Short mmCIF file of C-alpha atoms in Angstrom, two decimals:
data_model
loop_
_atom_site.label_atom_id
_atom_site.label_comp_id
_atom_site.label_asym_id
_atom_site.label_seq_id
_atom_site.Cartn_x
_atom_site.Cartn_y
_atom_site.Cartn_z
CA UNK L 1 -9.36 -20.41 7.16
CA UNK L 2 -9.05 -22.53 4.30
CA UNK L 3 -6.22 -23.07 1.88
CA UNK L 4 -8.38 -21.76 -0.94
CA UNK L 5 -8.80 -18.66 1.01
CA UNK L 6 -5.84 -18.26 1.89
CA UNK L 7 -4.73 -18.35 -1.87
CA UNK L 8 -7.41 -16.06 -2.49
CA UNK L 9 -6.11 -13.50 -0.27
CA UNK L 10 -2.40 -13.78 -1.33
CA UNK L 11 -3.80 -13.05 -4.85
CA UNK L 12 -5.53 -9.97 -3.71
CA UNK L 13 -2.60 -8.91 -1.14
CA UNK L 14 0.35 -9.35 -3.79
CA UNK L 15 -1.76 -7.91 -6.73
CA UNK L 16 -2.66 -4.68 -4.73
CA UNK L 17 -0.17 -3.95 -2.27
CA UNK L 18 1.42 -1.33 -4.60
CA UNK L 19 -1.54 -0.01 -6.38
CA UNK L 20 -3.05 2.81 -5.40
CA UNK L 21 -6.08 0.95 -4.23
CA UNK L 22 -5.49 0.07 -0.57
CA UNK L 23 -5.07 -3.70 -0.35
CA UNK L 24 -5.95 -3.70 3.39
CA UNK L 25 -9.33 -2.16 2.08
CA UNK L 26 -9.77 -5.76 -0.04
CA UNK L 27 -8.33 -7.80 2.32
CA UNK L 28 -10.90 -7.24 4.78
CA UNK L 29 -13.29 -6.82 2.12
CA UNK L 30 -12.45 -10.34 0.50
CA UNK L 31 -12.54 -11.85 3.99
CA UNK L 32 -15.57 -10.53 4.79
CA UNK L 33 -17.52 -11.82 1.28
CA UNK L 34 -15.49 -15.22 1.70
CA UNK L 35 -17.47 -15.52 5.09
CA UNK L 36 -13.92 -16.43 7.20
CA UNK L 37 -14.57 -16.16 11.09
CA UNK L 38 -13.08 -13.30 12.65
CA UNK L 39 -10.18 -14.84 15.07
CA UNK L 40 -6.57 -13.57 16.34
CA UNK L 41 -5.53 -16.28 13.41
CA UNK L 42 -7.18 -13.99 10.96
CA UNK L 43 -6.01 -10.83 12.18
CA UNK L 44 -2.25 -12.05 12.26
CA UNK L 45 -2.76 -13.73 8.79
CA UNK L 46 -3.93 -10.61 7.15
CA UNK L 47 -1.05 -8.43 8.97
CA UNK L 48 1.58 -10.47 8.21
CA UNK L 49 0.97 -11.86 4.98
CA UNK L 50 2.32 -8.36 3.56
CA UNK L 51 5.59 -9.76 4.18
CA UNK L 52 5.24 -11.67 0.54
CA UNK L 53 4.94 -8.23 -0.80
CA UNK L 54 7.99 -6.80 1.21
CA UNK L 55 9.86 -9.84 -0.23
CA UNK L 56 9.26 -9.04 -3.68
CA UNK L 57 10.43 -5.68 -3.13
CA UNK L 58 13.80 -6.40 -2.09
CA UNK L 59 14.17 -8.74 -4.45
CA UNK L 60 13.47 -6.72 -7.46
CA UNK L 61 15.16 -3.56 -5.97
CA UNK L 62 18.33 -5.34 -4.12
CA UNK L 63 20.78 -3.69 -7.08
CA UNK L 64 18.92 -0.07 -7.03
CA UNK L 65 19.38 0.18 -3.33
CA UNK L 66 22.89 -1.50 -3.14
CA UNK L 67 24.38 1.33 -5.74
CA UNK L 68 22.94 4.25 -4.15
CA UNK L 69 23.57 5.06 -0.68
CA UNK L 70 21.96 8.34 -0.97
CA UNK L 71 18.94 6.95 -2.36
CA UNK L 72 18.48 5.18 1.21
CA UNK L 73 19.16 7.86 2.88
CA UNK L 74 16.26 9.70 1.20
CA UNK L 75 13.79 6.63 2.05
CA UNK L 76 15.25 6.86 5.58
CA UNK L 77 13.84 10.89 5.76
CA UNK L 78 10.71 9.89 4.11
CA UNK L 79 10.42 7.11 6.83
CA UNK L 80 10.96 8.31 9.64
CA UNK L 81 8.10 11.10 9.93
CA UNK L 82 5.76 8.39 8.74
CA UNK L 83 7.34 6.07 11.93
CA UNK L 84 6.86 9.01 14.54
CA UNK L 85 3.31 9.64 12.95
CA UNK L 86 2.20 6.33 12.97
CA UNK L 87 3.50 5.58 16.22
CA UNK L 88 1.77 8.48 18.01
CA UNK L 89 -1.89 7.52 16.13
CA UNK L 90 -1.63 3.60 16.71
CA UNK L 91 -3.81 3.00 19.80
CA UNK L 92 -6.51 5.47 18.00
CA UNK L 93 -6.42 4.31 14.71
CA UNK L 94 -6.82 0.55 16.13
CA UNK L 95 -9.66 1.17 18.75
CA UNK L 96 -11.86 3.48 15.98
CA UNK L 97 -10.88 2.14 12.45
CA UNK L 98 -9.62 -0.97 11.90
CA UNK L 99 -11.89 -3.46 10.05
CA UNK L 100 -14.68 -0.87 9.52
CA UNK L 101 -16.02 -1.43 6.40
CA UNK L 102 -17.96 1.93 6.88
CA UNK L 103 -14.88 3.64 7.11
CA UNK L 104 -13.10 2.07 4.55
CA UNK L 105 -15.22 2.85 2.04
CA UNK L 106 -15.73 6.60 2.54
CA UNK L 107 -11.76 6.46 2.54
CA UNK L 108 -11.46 4.77 -0.38
CA UNK L 109 -14.06 7.03 -2.15
CA UNK L 110 -12.35 10.49 -1.12
CA UNK L 111 -9.41 9.10 -2.08
CA UNK L 112 -10.31 8.36 -5.55
CA UNK L 113 -11.38 12.13 -5.83
CA UNK L 114 -8.11 13.37 -4.33
CA UNK L 115 -6.39 11.26 -6.79
CA UNK L 116 -8.52 12.36 -9.61
CA UNK L 117 -8.16 15.91 -8.90
CA UNK L 118 -4.19 15.82 -8.19
CA UNK L 119 -3.61 13.85 -11.26
CA UNK L 120 -5.33 16.19 -13.41
CA UNK L 121 -3.80 19.00 -11.46
CA UNK L 122 -0.65 17.51 -12.04
CA UNK L 123 -1.28 17.16 -15.77
CA UNK L 124 -1.96 20.36 -16.82
CA UNK L 125 1.16 21.67 -15.00
CA UNK L 126 3.40 19.50 -16.91
CA UNK L 127 2.07 19.14 -20.04
CA UNK L 128 5.81 20.14 -21.77
CA UNK L 129 7.69 17.64 -19.16
CA UNK L 130 9.51 14.71 -20.25
CA UNK L 131 8.07 12.19 -18.02
CA UNK L 132 11.70 10.59 -18.46
CA UNK L 133 13.89 12.95 -17.51
CA UNK L 134 15.83 12.32 -14.73
CA UNK L 135 15.64 9.23 -11.75
CA UNK L 136 15.25 8.58 -8.73
CA UNK L 137 18.39 10.77 -8.07
CA UNK L 138 16.44 13.80 -8.53
CA UNK L 139 13.85 13.52 -5.47
CA UNK L 140 15.43 15.59 -2.74
CA UNK L 141 15.70 15.09 0.67
CA UNK L 142 12.78 17.83 1.55
CA UNK L 143 10.49 16.41 -0.63
CA UNK L 144 10.91 12.83 0.77
CA UNK L 145 9.99 13.81 4.06
CA UNK L 146 7.06 15.63 3.11
CA UNK L 147 6.29 12.52 1.01
CA UNK L 148 6.62 10.56 4.29
CA UNK L 149 4.05 13.24 5.88
CA UNK L 150 1.60 12.07 3.17
CA UNK L 151 2.11 8.62 3.92
CA UNK L 152 1.48 8.72 7.03
CA UNK L 153 -2.53 9.17 6.16
CA UNK L 154 -2.46 5.59 5.08
CA UNK L 155 -2.77 4.52 8.44
CA UNK L 156 -6.65 4.77 7.97
CA UNK L 157 -8.12 1.92 6.53
CA UNK L 158 -8.99 2.72 2.95
CA UNK L 159 -6.70 4.91 2.42
CA UNK L 160 -3.39 3.05 0.87
CA UNK L 161 0.04 3.80 1.60
CA UNK L 162 1.14 3.62 -2.07
CA UNK L 163 -2.15 6.12 -2.84
CA UNK L 164 -1.13 8.50 -0.26
CA UNK L 165 2.73 8.73 -1.23
CA UNK L 166 1.46 9.09 -4.71
CA UNK L 167 -0.79 11.83 -3.90
CA UNK L 168 2.30 13.47 -2.40
CA UNK L 169 4.03 12.86 -5.29
CA UNK L 170 2.11 14.65 -7.67
CA UNK L 171 1.33 17.67 -5.38
CA UNK L 172 5.52 17.96 -5.55
CA UNK L 173 5.65 17.68 -9.14
CA UNK L 174 7.57 14.24 -9.36
CA UNK L 175 7.18 12.42 -12.12
CA UNK L 176 4.77 9.14 -11.69
CA UNK L 177 7.49 6.43 -12.59
CA UNK L 178 9.94 7.97 -9.82
CA UNK L 179 7.36 8.16 -7.16
CA UNK L 180 5.78 5.06 -8.23
CA UNK L 181 9.34 3.71 -7.97
CA UNK L 182 10.18 5.85 -4.85
CA UNK L 183 6.97 4.30 -3.32
CA UNK L 184 8.05 1.02 -3.63
CA UNK L 185 11.42 1.38 -2.35
CA UNK L 186 9.44 3.05 1.05
CA UNK L 187 7.22 0.35 1.70
CA UNK L 188 10.27 -1.70 2.53
CA UNK L 189 11.25 -0.17 5.98
CA UNK L 190 7.54 1.19 6.34
CA UNK L 191 5.90 -2.20 5.74
CA UNK L 192 8.62 -3.92 7.53
CA UNK L 193 8.25 -1.64 10.77
CA UNK L 194 4.21 -1.29 10.67
CA UNK L 195 4.16 -5.24 10.45
CA UNK L 196 6.76 -5.82 13.26
CA UNK L 197 4.88 -3.66 15.40
CA UNK L 198 1.43 -5.12 14.56
CA UNK L 199 3.27 -8.78 15.34
CA UNK L 200 4.80 -7.54 18.73
CA UNK L 201 1.72 -6.28 19.98
CA UNK L 202 -0.17 -9.16 18.75
CA UNK L 203 2.47 -12.05 19.22
CA UNK L 204 1.13 -14.94 16.67
CA UNK L 205 0.60 -18.74 18.04
CA UNK L 206 -0.22 -20.47 15.32
CA UNK L 207 -0.90 -24.57 15.19
CA UNK L 208 0.59 -26.36 12.30
CA UNK L 209 -2.23 -26.28 10.17
CA UNK L 210 -2.46 -22.52 9.97
CA UNK L 211 1.22 -22.25 9.84
CA UNK L 212 1.02 -24.29 6.31
CA UNK L 213 -2.25 -22.18 4.91
CA UNK L 214 -0.34 -18.78 6.54
CA UNK L 215 2.82 -20.41 4.39
CA UNK L 216 1.00 -21.00 0.90
CA UNK L 217 -0.42 -17.18 1.69
CA UNK L 218 2.38 -15.80 1.66
CA UNK L 219 4.38 -17.61 -1.06
CA UNK L 220 1.31 -16.48 -3.42
CA UNK L 221 1.41 -13.06 -2.16
CA UNK L 222 4.99 -12.80 -3.07
CA UNK L 223 4.97 -14.35 -6.35
CA UNK L 224 1.67 -12.09 -7.39
CA UNK L 225 3.23 -8.92 -6.06
CA UNK L 226 6.33 -8.92 -8.23
CA UNK L 227 3.77 -9.22 -11.09
CA UNK L 228 1.91 -6.31 -9.82
CA UNK L 229 5.28 -4.08 -9.68
CA UNK L 230 6.04 -4.84 -12.87
CA UNK L 231 2.76 -4.40 -14.31
CA UNK L 232 2.08 -1.01 -12.36
CA UNK L 233 5.72 0.07 -13.76
CA UNK L 234 4.58 -1.05 -17.27
CA UNK L 235 0.92 0.66 -17.05
CA UNK L 236 2.45 3.82 -15.57
CA UNK L 237 4.83 4.67 -18.74
CA UNK L 238 1.65 5.12 -20.67
CA UNK L 239 -1.17 6.03 -18.82
CA UNK L 240 -1.96 8.11 -15.27
CA UNK L 241 -3.77 7.86 -12.43
CA UNK L 242 -7.20 8.38 -13.00
CA UNK L 243 -8.44 5.04 -14.19
CA UNK L 244 -7.23 4.05 -10.19
CA UNK L 245 -9.37 6.90 -8.86
CA UNK L 246 -12.68 5.53 -10.09
CA UNK L 247 -11.99 2.51 -9.26
CA UNK L 248 -11.49 3.35 -5.79
CA UNK L 249 -14.52 5.48 -6.04
CA UNK L 250 -16.84 2.45 -7.72
CA UNK L 251 -15.42 -0.58 -4.86
CA UNK L 252 -16.41 2.41 -2.22
CA UNK L 253 -19.81 2.84 -3.28
CA UNK L 254 -20.54 -0.95 -3.62
CA UNK L 255 -18.98 -1.51 -0.44
CA UNK L 256 -21.87 1.29 1.15
CA UNK L 257 -24.39 -0.25 -1.01
CA UNK L 258 -23.65 -3.41 0.74
CA UNK L 259 -23.83 -1.79 4.00
CA UNK L 260 -26.99 0.19 3.56
CA UNK L 261 -29.38 -1.66 1.18
#
């Protein structure tokens, strides 16, 4: 992998990690189209580059977490079902689904359709509700646990951890801003655990040149993830999730066309 390719993948990871469009799908698609040879380094790079995005959430929300022990407990309540389901399905998903462009394309399309349906349903039910009412404290422990169950769907590549949590939040009637921010925070334990477990299963052994490429990708993903988070928060104040649903469908159809035409 070249430094240029590392920068491109770092940009994609940072900009897509917290949007409901599946960063994993975009990274696998990009690495295929960039003609990066399959290798253990590439697999470990695509996993460990998420550390940059994790760090961006820690930096932006450190004060929020320190001031709210109850919020930390709610994040834990969401993380527990995710971790149980994730560990139970790890081998199956790795063996059957990982890196399959066909599965990714289908997951993107189906996820896009579901996101659009749930958003329209949410909009109809909450016409009179003020989106700015209440904050993260209004999310209950029960809702947190249910969001964690939804998030477990993201073990399938192409589903998107962010999309899964947002779908859960919309189904439960949680405001767009609250579910987006809760999704950011839930990424901390979820992504840290998933990345750590993957690296434990396949310990990386980088050469000096590969370490340089990895560090550059990590830094790029950290910086762009901060920009991605700020963009998403600003966007969702005046918009809904339908555009992301259509984007997923279009990208999924493009991938299917690439595979079969």
